Coordinates of C-alpha atoms and ligand atoms in Angstrom, one line a residue:
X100 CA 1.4 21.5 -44.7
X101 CA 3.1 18.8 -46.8
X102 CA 6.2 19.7 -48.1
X103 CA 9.3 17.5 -49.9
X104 CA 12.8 17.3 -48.8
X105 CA 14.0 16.0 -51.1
X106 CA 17.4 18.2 -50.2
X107 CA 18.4 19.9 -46.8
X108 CA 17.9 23.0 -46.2
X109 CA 21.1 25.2 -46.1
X110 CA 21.9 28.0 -44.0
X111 CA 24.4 30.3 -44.1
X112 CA 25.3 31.5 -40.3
X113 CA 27.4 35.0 -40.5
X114 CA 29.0 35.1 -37.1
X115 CA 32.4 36.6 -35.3
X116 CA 32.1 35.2 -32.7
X117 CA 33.5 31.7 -32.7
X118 CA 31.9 30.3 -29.3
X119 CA 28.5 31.2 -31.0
X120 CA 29.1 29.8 -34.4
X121 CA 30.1 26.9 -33.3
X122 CA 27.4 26.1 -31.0
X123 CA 25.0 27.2 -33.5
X124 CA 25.8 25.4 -35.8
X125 CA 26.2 22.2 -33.8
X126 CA 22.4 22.7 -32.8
X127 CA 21.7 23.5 -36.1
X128 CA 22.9 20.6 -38.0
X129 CA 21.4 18.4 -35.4
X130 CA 17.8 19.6 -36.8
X131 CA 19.0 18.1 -40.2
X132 CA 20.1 21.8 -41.6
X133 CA 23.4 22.4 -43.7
X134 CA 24.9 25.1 -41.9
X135 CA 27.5 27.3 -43.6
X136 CA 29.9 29.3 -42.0
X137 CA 31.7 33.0 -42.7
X138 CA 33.2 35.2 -39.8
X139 CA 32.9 38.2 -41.6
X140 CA 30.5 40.5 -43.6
X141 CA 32.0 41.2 -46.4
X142 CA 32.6 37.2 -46.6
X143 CA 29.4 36.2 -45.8
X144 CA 27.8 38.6 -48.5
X145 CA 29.6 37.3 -51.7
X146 CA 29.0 34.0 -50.3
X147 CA 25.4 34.7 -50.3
X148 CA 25.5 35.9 -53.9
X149 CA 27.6 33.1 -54.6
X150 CA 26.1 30.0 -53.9
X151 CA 22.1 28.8 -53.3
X152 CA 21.0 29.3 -49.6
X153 CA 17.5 29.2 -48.3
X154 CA 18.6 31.6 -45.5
X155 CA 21.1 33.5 -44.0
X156 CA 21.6 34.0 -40.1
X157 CA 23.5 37.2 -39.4
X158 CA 25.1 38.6 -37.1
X159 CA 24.7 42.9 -36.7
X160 CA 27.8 43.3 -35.6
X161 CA 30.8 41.8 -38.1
X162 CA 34.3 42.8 -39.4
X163 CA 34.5 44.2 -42.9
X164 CA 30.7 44.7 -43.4
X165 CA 27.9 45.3 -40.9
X166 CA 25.1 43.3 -40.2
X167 CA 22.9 46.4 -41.6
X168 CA 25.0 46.5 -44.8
X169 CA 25.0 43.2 -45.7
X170 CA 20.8 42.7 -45.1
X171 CA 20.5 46.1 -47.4
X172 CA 23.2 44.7 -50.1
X173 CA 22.0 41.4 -50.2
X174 CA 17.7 42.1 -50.2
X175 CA 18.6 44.5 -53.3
X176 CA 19.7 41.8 -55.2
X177 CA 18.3 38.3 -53.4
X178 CA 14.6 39.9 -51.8
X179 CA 12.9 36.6 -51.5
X180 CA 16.5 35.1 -49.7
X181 CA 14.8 35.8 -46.1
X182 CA 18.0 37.0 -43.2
X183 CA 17.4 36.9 -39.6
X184 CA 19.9 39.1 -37.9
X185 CA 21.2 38.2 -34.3
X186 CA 21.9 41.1 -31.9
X187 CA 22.8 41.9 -28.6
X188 CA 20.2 44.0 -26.6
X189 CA 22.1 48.0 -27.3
X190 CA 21.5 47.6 -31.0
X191 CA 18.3 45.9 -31.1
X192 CA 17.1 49.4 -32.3
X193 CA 19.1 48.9 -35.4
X194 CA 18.2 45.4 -35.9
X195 CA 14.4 46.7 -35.8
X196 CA 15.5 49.2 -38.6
X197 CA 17.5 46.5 -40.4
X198 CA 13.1 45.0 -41.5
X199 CA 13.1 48.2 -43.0
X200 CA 15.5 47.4 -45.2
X201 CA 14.1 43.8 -45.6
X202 CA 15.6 41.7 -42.9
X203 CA 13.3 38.8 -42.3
X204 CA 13.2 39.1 -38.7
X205 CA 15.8 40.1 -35.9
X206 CA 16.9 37.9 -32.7
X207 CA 18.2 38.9 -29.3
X208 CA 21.2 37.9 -27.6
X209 CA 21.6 35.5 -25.7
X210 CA 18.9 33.6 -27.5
X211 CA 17.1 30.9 -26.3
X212 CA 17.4 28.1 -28.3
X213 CA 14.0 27.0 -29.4
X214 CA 13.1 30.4 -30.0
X215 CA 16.0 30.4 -32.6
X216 CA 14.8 27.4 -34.1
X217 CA 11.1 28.2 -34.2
X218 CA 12.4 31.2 -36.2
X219 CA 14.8 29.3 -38.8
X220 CA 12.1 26.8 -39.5
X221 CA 9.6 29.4 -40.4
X222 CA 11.8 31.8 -42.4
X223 CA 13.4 28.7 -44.6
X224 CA 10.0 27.1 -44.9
X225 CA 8.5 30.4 -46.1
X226 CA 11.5 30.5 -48.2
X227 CA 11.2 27.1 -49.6
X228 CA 7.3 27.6 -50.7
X229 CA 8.2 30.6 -52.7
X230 CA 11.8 29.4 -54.5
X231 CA 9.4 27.4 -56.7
X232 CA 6.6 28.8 -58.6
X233 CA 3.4 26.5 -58.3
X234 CA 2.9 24.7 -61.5
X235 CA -0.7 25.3 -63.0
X236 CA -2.3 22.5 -64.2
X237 CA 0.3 19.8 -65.0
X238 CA 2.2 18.2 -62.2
X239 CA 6.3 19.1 -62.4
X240 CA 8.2 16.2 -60.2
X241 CA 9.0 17.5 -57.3
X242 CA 7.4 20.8 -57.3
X243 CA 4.4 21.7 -56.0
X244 CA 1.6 21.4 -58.3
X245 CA -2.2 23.2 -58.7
X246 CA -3.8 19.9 -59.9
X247 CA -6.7 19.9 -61.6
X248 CA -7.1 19.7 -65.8
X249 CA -11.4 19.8 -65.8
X250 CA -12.8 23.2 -66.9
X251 CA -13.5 24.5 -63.4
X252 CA -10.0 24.3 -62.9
X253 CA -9.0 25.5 -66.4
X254 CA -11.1 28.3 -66.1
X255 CA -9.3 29.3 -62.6
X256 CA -5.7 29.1 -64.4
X257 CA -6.5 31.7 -67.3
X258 CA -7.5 33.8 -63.9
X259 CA -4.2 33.5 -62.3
X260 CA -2.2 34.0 -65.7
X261 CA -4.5 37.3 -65.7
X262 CA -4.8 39.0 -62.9
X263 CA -0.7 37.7 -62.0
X264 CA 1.1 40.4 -63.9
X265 CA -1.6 43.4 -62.9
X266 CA -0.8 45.0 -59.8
X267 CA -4.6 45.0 -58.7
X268 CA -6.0 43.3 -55.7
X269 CA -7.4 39.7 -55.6
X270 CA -9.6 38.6 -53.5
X271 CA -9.8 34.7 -53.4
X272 CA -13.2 32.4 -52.2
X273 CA -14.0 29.1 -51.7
X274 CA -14.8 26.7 -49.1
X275 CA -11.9 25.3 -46.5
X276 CA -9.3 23.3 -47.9
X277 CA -10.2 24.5 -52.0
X278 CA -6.8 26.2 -52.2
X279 CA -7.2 29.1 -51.6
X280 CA -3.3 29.5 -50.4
X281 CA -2.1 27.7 -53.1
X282 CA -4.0 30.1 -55.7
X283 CA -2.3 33.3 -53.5
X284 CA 1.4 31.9 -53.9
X285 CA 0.7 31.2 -57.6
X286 CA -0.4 34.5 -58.6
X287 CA 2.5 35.9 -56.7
X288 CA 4.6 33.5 -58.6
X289 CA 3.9 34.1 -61.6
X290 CA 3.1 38.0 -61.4
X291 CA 5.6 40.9 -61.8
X292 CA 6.2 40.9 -58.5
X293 CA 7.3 37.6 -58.3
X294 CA 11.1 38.4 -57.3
X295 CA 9.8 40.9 -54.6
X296 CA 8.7 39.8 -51.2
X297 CA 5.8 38.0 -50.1
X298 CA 4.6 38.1 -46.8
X299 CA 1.9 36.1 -45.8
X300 CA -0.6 36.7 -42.1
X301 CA -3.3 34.3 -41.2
X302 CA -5.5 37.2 -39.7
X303 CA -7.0 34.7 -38.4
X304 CA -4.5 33.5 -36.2
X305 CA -3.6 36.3 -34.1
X306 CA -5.5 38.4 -31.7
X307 CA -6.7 41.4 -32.4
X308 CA -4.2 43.7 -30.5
X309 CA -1.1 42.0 -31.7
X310 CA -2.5 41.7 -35.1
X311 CA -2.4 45.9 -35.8
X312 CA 1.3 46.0 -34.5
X313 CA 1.8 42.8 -36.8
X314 CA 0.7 44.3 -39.8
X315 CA 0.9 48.7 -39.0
X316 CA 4.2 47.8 -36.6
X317 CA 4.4 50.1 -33.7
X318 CA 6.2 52.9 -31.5
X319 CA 8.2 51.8 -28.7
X320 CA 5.6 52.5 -25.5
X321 CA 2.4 52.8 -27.8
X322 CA 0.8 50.1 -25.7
X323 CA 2.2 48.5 -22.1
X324 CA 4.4 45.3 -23.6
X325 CA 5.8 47.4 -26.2
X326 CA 9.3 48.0 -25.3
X327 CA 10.5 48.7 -28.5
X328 CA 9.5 49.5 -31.6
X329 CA 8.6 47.3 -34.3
X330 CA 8.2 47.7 -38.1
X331 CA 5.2 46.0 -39.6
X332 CA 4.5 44.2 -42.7
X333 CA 3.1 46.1 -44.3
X334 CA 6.1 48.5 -44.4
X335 CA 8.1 45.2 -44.8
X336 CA 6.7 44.1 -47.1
X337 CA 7.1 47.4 -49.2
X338 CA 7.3 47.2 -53.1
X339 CA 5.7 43.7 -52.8
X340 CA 2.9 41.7 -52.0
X341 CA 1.1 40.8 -48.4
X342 CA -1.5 38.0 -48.7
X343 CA -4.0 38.4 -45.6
X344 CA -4.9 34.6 -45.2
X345 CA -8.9 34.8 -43.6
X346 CA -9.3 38.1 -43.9
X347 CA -13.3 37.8 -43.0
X348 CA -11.8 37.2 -40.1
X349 CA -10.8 40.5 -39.5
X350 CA -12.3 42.6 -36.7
X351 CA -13.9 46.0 -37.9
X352 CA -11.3 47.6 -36.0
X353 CA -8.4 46.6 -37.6
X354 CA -10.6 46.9 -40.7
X355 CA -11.0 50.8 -40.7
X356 CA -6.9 50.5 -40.3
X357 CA -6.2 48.7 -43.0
X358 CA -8.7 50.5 -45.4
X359 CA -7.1 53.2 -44.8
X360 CA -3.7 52.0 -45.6
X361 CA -5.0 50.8 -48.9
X362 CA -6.5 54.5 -49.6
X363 CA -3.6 56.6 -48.8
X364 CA -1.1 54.1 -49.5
X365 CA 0.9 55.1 -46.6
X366 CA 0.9 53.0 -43.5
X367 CA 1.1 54.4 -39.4
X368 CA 2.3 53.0 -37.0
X369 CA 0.8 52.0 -33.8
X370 CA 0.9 54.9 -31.3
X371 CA 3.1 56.6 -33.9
X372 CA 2.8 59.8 -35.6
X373 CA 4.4 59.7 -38.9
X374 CA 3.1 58.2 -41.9
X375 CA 5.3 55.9 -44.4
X376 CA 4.7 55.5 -48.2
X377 CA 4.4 52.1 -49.0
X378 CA 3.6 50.4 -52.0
X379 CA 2.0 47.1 -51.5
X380 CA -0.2 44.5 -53.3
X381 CA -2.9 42.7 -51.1
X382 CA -4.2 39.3 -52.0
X383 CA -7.0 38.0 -49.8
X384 CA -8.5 35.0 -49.2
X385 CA -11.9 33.7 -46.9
X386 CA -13.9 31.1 -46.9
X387 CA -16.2 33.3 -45.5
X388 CA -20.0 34.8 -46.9
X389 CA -18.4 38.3 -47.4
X390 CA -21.3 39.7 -48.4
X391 CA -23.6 38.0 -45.6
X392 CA -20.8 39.5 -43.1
X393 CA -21.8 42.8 -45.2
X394 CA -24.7 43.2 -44.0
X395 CA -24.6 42.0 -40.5
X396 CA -22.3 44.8 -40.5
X397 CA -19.0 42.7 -39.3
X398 CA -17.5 43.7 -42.5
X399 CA -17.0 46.8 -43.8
X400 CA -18.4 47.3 -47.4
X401 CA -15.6 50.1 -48.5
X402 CA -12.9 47.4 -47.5
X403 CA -14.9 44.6 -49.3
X404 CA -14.5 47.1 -52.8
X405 CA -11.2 48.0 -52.5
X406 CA -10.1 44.4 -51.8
X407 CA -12.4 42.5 -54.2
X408 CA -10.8 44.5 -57.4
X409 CA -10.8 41.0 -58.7
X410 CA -12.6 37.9 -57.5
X411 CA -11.5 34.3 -58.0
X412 CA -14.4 32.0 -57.2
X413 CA -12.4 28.4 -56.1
X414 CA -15.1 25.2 -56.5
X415 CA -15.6 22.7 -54.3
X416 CA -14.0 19.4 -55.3
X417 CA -17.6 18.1 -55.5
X418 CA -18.1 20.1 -58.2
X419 CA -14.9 18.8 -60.2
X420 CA -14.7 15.1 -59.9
X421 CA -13.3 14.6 -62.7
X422 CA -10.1 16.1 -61.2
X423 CA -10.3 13.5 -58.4
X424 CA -7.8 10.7 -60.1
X425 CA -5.3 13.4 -61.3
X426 CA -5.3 14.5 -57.6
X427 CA -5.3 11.2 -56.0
X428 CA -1.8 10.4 -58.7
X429 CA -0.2 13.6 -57.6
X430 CA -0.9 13.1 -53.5
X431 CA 0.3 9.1 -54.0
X432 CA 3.4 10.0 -55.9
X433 CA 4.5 13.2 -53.5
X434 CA 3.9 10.9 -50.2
X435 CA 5.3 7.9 -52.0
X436 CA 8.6 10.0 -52.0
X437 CA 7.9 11.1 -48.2
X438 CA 7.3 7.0 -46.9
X439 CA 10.2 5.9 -49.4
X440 CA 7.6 3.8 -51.6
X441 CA 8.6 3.7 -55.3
X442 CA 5.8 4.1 -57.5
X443 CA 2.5 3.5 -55.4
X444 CA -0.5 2.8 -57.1
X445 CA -4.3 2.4 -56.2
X446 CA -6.6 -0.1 -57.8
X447 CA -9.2 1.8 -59.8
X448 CA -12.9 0.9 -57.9
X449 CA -10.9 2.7 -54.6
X450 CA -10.4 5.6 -57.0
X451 CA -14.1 5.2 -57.8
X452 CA -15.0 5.2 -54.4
X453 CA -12.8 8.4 -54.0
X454 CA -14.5 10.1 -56.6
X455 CA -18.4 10.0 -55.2
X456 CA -17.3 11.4 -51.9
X457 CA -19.0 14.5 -51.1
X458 CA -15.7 16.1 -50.0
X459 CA -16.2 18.6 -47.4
X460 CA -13.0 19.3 -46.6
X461 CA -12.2 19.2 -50.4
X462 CA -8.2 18.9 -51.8
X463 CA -7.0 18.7 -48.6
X464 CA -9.6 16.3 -47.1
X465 CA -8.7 14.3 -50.1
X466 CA -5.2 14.8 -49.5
X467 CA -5.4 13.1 -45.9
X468 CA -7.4 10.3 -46.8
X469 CA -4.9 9.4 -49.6
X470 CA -2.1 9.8 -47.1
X471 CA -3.7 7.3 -44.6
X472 CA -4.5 4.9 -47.3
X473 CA -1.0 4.9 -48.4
X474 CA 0.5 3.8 -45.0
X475 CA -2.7 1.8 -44.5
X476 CA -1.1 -0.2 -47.4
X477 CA 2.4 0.1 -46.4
X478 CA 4.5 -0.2 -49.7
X479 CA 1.9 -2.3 -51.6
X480 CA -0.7 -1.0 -54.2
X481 CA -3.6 0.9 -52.2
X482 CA -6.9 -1.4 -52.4
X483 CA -10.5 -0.7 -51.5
X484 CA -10.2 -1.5 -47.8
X485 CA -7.4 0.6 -47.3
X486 CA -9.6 3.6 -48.7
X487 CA -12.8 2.5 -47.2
X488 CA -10.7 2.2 -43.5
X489 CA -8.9 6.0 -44.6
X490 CA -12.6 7.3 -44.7
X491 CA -13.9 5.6 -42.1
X492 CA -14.1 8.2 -39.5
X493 CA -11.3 7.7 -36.5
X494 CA -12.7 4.8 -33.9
X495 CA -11.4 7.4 -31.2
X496 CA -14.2 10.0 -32.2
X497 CA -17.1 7.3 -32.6
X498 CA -16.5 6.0 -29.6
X499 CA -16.0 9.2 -27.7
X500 CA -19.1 10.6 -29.4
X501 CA -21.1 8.0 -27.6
X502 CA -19.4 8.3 -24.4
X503 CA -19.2 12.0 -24.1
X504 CA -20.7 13.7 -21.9
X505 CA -20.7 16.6 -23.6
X506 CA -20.6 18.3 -27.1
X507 CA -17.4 20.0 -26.1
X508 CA -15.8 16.7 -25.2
X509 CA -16.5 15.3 -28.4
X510 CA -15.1 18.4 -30.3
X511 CA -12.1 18.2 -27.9
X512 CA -11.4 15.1 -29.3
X513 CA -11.7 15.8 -32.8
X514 CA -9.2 18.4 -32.2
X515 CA -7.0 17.3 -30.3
X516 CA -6.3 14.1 -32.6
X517 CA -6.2 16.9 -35.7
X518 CA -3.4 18.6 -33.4
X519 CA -1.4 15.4 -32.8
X520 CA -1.3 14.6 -36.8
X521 CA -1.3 18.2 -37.5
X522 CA -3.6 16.7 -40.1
X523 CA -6.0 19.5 -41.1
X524 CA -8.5 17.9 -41.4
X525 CA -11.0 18.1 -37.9
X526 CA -13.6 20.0 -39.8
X527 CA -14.5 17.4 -42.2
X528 CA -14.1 14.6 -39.3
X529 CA -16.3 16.3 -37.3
X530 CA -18.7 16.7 -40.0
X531 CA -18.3 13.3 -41.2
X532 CA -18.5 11.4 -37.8
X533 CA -21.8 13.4 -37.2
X534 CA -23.4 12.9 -40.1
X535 CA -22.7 9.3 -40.4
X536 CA -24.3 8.7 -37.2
X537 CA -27.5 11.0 -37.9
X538 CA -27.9 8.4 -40.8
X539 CA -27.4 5.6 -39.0
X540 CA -29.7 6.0 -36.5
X541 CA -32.7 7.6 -38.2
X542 CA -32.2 4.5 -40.8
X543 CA -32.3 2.5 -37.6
X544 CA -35.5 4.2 -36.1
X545 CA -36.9 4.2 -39.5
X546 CA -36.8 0.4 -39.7
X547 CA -35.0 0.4 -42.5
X548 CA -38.0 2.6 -44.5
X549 CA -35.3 5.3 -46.6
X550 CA -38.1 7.4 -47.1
X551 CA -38.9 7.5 -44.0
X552 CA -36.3 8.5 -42.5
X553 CA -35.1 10.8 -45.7
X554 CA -38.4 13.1 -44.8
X555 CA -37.1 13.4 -41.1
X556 CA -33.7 15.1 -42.4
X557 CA -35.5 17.1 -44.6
X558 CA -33.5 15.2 -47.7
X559 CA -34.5 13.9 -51.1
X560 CA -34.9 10.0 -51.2
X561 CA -31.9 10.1 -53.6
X562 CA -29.5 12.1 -51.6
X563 CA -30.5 9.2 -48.6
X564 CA -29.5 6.4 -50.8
X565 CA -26.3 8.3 -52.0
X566 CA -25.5 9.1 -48.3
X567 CA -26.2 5.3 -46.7
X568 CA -23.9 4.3 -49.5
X569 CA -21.4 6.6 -48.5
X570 CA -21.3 5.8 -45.4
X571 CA -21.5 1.6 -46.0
X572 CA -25.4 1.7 -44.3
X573 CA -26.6 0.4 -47.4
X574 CA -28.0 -2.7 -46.9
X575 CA -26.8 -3.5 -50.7
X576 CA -23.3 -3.3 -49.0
X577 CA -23.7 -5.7 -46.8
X578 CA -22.2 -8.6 -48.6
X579 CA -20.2 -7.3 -50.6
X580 CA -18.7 -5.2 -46.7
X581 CA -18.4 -8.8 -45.5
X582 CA -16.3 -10.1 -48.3
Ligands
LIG877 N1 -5.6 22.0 -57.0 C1 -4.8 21.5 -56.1 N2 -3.8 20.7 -56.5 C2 -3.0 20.2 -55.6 N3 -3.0 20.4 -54.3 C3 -4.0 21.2 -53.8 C4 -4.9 21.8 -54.7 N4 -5.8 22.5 -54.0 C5 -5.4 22.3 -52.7 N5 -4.3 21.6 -52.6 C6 -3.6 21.1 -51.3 O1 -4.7 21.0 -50.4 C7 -4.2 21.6 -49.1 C8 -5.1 22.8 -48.8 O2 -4.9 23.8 -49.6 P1 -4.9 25.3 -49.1 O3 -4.2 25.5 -47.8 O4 -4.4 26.2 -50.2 O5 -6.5 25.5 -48.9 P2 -7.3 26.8 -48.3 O6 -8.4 27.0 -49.3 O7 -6.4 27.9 -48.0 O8 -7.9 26.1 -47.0 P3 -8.4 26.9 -45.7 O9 -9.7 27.6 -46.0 O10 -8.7 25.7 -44.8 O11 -7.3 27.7 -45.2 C9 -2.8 22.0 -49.3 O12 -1.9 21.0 -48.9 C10 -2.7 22.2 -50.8 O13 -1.4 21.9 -51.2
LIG878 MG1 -5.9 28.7 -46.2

């Protein structure tokens, strides 16, 4: 995820304790955070109120103000500052009540270290991405921006300005990397809710077990591992919104739960008996054939209704072009800030090329490709062959395509080099480096015959030519690939 730091993030650390402060903040600060600190409660609240943090680290127990007292004070007036309480283990039961009451999450003590920091990074990055509403349309410096002015894209606005302020559900479509989660943070934004929290899951992401007690919480013993008892989001997230990132994704179990939440309105714990109001508005998002999943009866068709109150239908980038330069300006000017170049510009037949790509990763395919090309071109203006060697596919996956010995090893690959860049974008490399190769060889085998070898893909002669162009097999390229 591609994010500006522009400015640090600050932290204020509410802590007795000296010995802990001190070596909190030391570790802190070394992971390039601005660490405040107040020894006591009452302190540390006003501070809070006081001055812009992106998160506060507290500990439960505090002179002039508990822990407890402070996350309830300080959610009813800042609920989108997240808090992350510290505790030692005898009033971790507390701490687990403190989510109740909107704490972000709770550590225990002693902590290990990198569990801490896992746990800052997340809550002042999820803190970050919603300070700022999403701007619609026009780029804001700085911010970050839905970019896009065509009609598709138009249309798609006047959706979110819509459906933002009505408390209904939203269910959001479109193919991998459309997005989809930019779209759920902007209706959130900009919606009645917006100063309420937002909690977001990537269903997903987490296996089936763990995700019910993620999003239900559950009683302490209500399955062996549960030692204590742990509130879920959906009760956290009460008055406010949840966003359920791949919900088609969902398994029917988990399914029947959360229908059922979103009928009575009142959530259950796991292996719990009572039953809690809660007042929550679910945005969804798949890039998933609902409706195909529908009737191969892996998803429910009461859940689809009650989720799809409203549909927002994102295009594939294929489909808007025309918002391919506005896009490519907006990704060059927010990495140009990230690689300290002032300014960088692209020479206009590399934006062409840019704009006949068939995008299958869409805006954030696009989004890669103009971040390689940019440190292809280190500081300069970005030219053709910088673009042409950002969309060539990676020699590593070529290479080990041929060599492979199996499929798997090939995939592996892909993966792993999407892992190392955290780059996002393996599904479109993969796609990419296997299709390129399915041209080139059938244009091989075909002797060069395009209709030929378009009938053996099953392909019109004019998506062939489009394709071998593409992919620089054209032998019309050939000169001007030499130059
Ligand atoms: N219209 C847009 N303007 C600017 N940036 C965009 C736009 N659409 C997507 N992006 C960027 O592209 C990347 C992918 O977007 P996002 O994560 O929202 O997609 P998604 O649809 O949720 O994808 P997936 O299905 O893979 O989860 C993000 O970095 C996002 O900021
Ligand atoms: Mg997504």
């Amino acid at each position: 995820m591609l994010s500006v730091r522009a400015d640090p993030i600050r932290i204020l650390l509410i802590e007795d304790d000296p010995g802990i402060s001190e070596g909190l903040q030391r570790v802190l600060a070394e992971e390039g955070y601005v660490v405040s600190v107040e020894s006591r409660g009452d302190d540390g609240l006003a501070r809070a109120l006081r001055e812009p943090f992106d998160l506060v680290v507290s500990d439960l127990r505090l002179p002039g103000l508990g822990g407890m007292e402070v996350v309830r004070r300080l959610h009813a007036v800042r609920p989108r500052l997240p808090i992350v309480l510290m505790t030692a283990f005898g009033t971790a039961e507390t701490a687990i009540e403190a989510m109740k009451f909107g704490a972000y999450d709770y550590i225990l003590k002693p902590f290990d270290i990198p569990r801490m920091l896992g746990l800052v990074a997340e809550a002042a990055e999820s803190s970050r991405r919603m300070s700022q509403k999403v701007a619609l349309g026009e780029p804001v410096p700085g911010r970050e921006a839905l970019v896009g002015r065509g009609p598709a894209m138009q249309l798609i606005y006047k959706e979110v300005g819509r459906v933002a302020s009505r408390p209904v559900n939203v269910l959001i479509r479109g193919e991998t990397g459309t997005g989809k989660e930019l779209i759920a943070r902007a209706i959130y934004q900009h919606g009645e809710r917006a100063h309420a929290p937002f909690i977001a899951i990537n269903c997903a992401a987490i296996p089936e077990t763990l995700l019910e007690s993620e999003l239900f919480g559950h009683e302490r013993g209500a399955f062996t591992g549960a030692d204590a008892r742990r509130i879920g989001r959906f009760e956290q997230a009460n008055g406010g919104t949840i966003f359920l990132d791949e919900i088609g994704d969902m398994t029917p179990g988990t399914q029947v739960k959360l229908l059922r939440v979103l009928q009575d309105r009142t959530v259950q714990r796991v292996g719990g008996a009572e039953t809690f109001p809660v007042d929550v508005r679910v945005i969804c998002a798949t890039h998933r054939d609902l409706e195909a999943a529908i009737r191969e009866k892996q998803f429910r068709e009461d859940l689809y209704y009650r989720l799809n109150v409203v549909a927002i239908l994102l295009p594939p980038l294929r489909e808007r072009r025309e918002d391919v330069p506005d896009l490519i300006d907006y990704f060059l000017s927010r990495y140009g800030v990230e690689l300290g170049h002032a300014n960088p510009s692209m020479d206009a037949d590399a934006v062409e090329l840019l704009r006949a790509q068939p995008w299958p990763g869409n805006v954030r395919q696009l989004e890669n490709v103009v971040r390689r090309s940019l440190l292809a071109a280190r500081g300069f203006a970005v030219r053709l062959n910088h673009v042409r060697a950002a969309l060539a596919p990676g020699p590593e996956s070529v290479s080990a395509l041929a060599a492979a010995p199996a499929l798997e090893a090939w995939v592996d690959g892909i993966l792993a080099a999407a892992r190392r860049e955290d780059s996002g974008d393996a599904h479109a490399r993969l796609i990419q480096t296997a299709e390129r190769e399915l041209f080139s060889r059938a244009i091989q085998q075909a002797q060069g015959n395009q209709a030929k070898a378009a009938r053996w893909l099953g392909i019109t002669r004019i998506t062939m030519r489009a394709k071998l162009i593409q992919y620089g097999l054209h032998p019309s390229q050939d000169s001007e690939l030499a130059s």
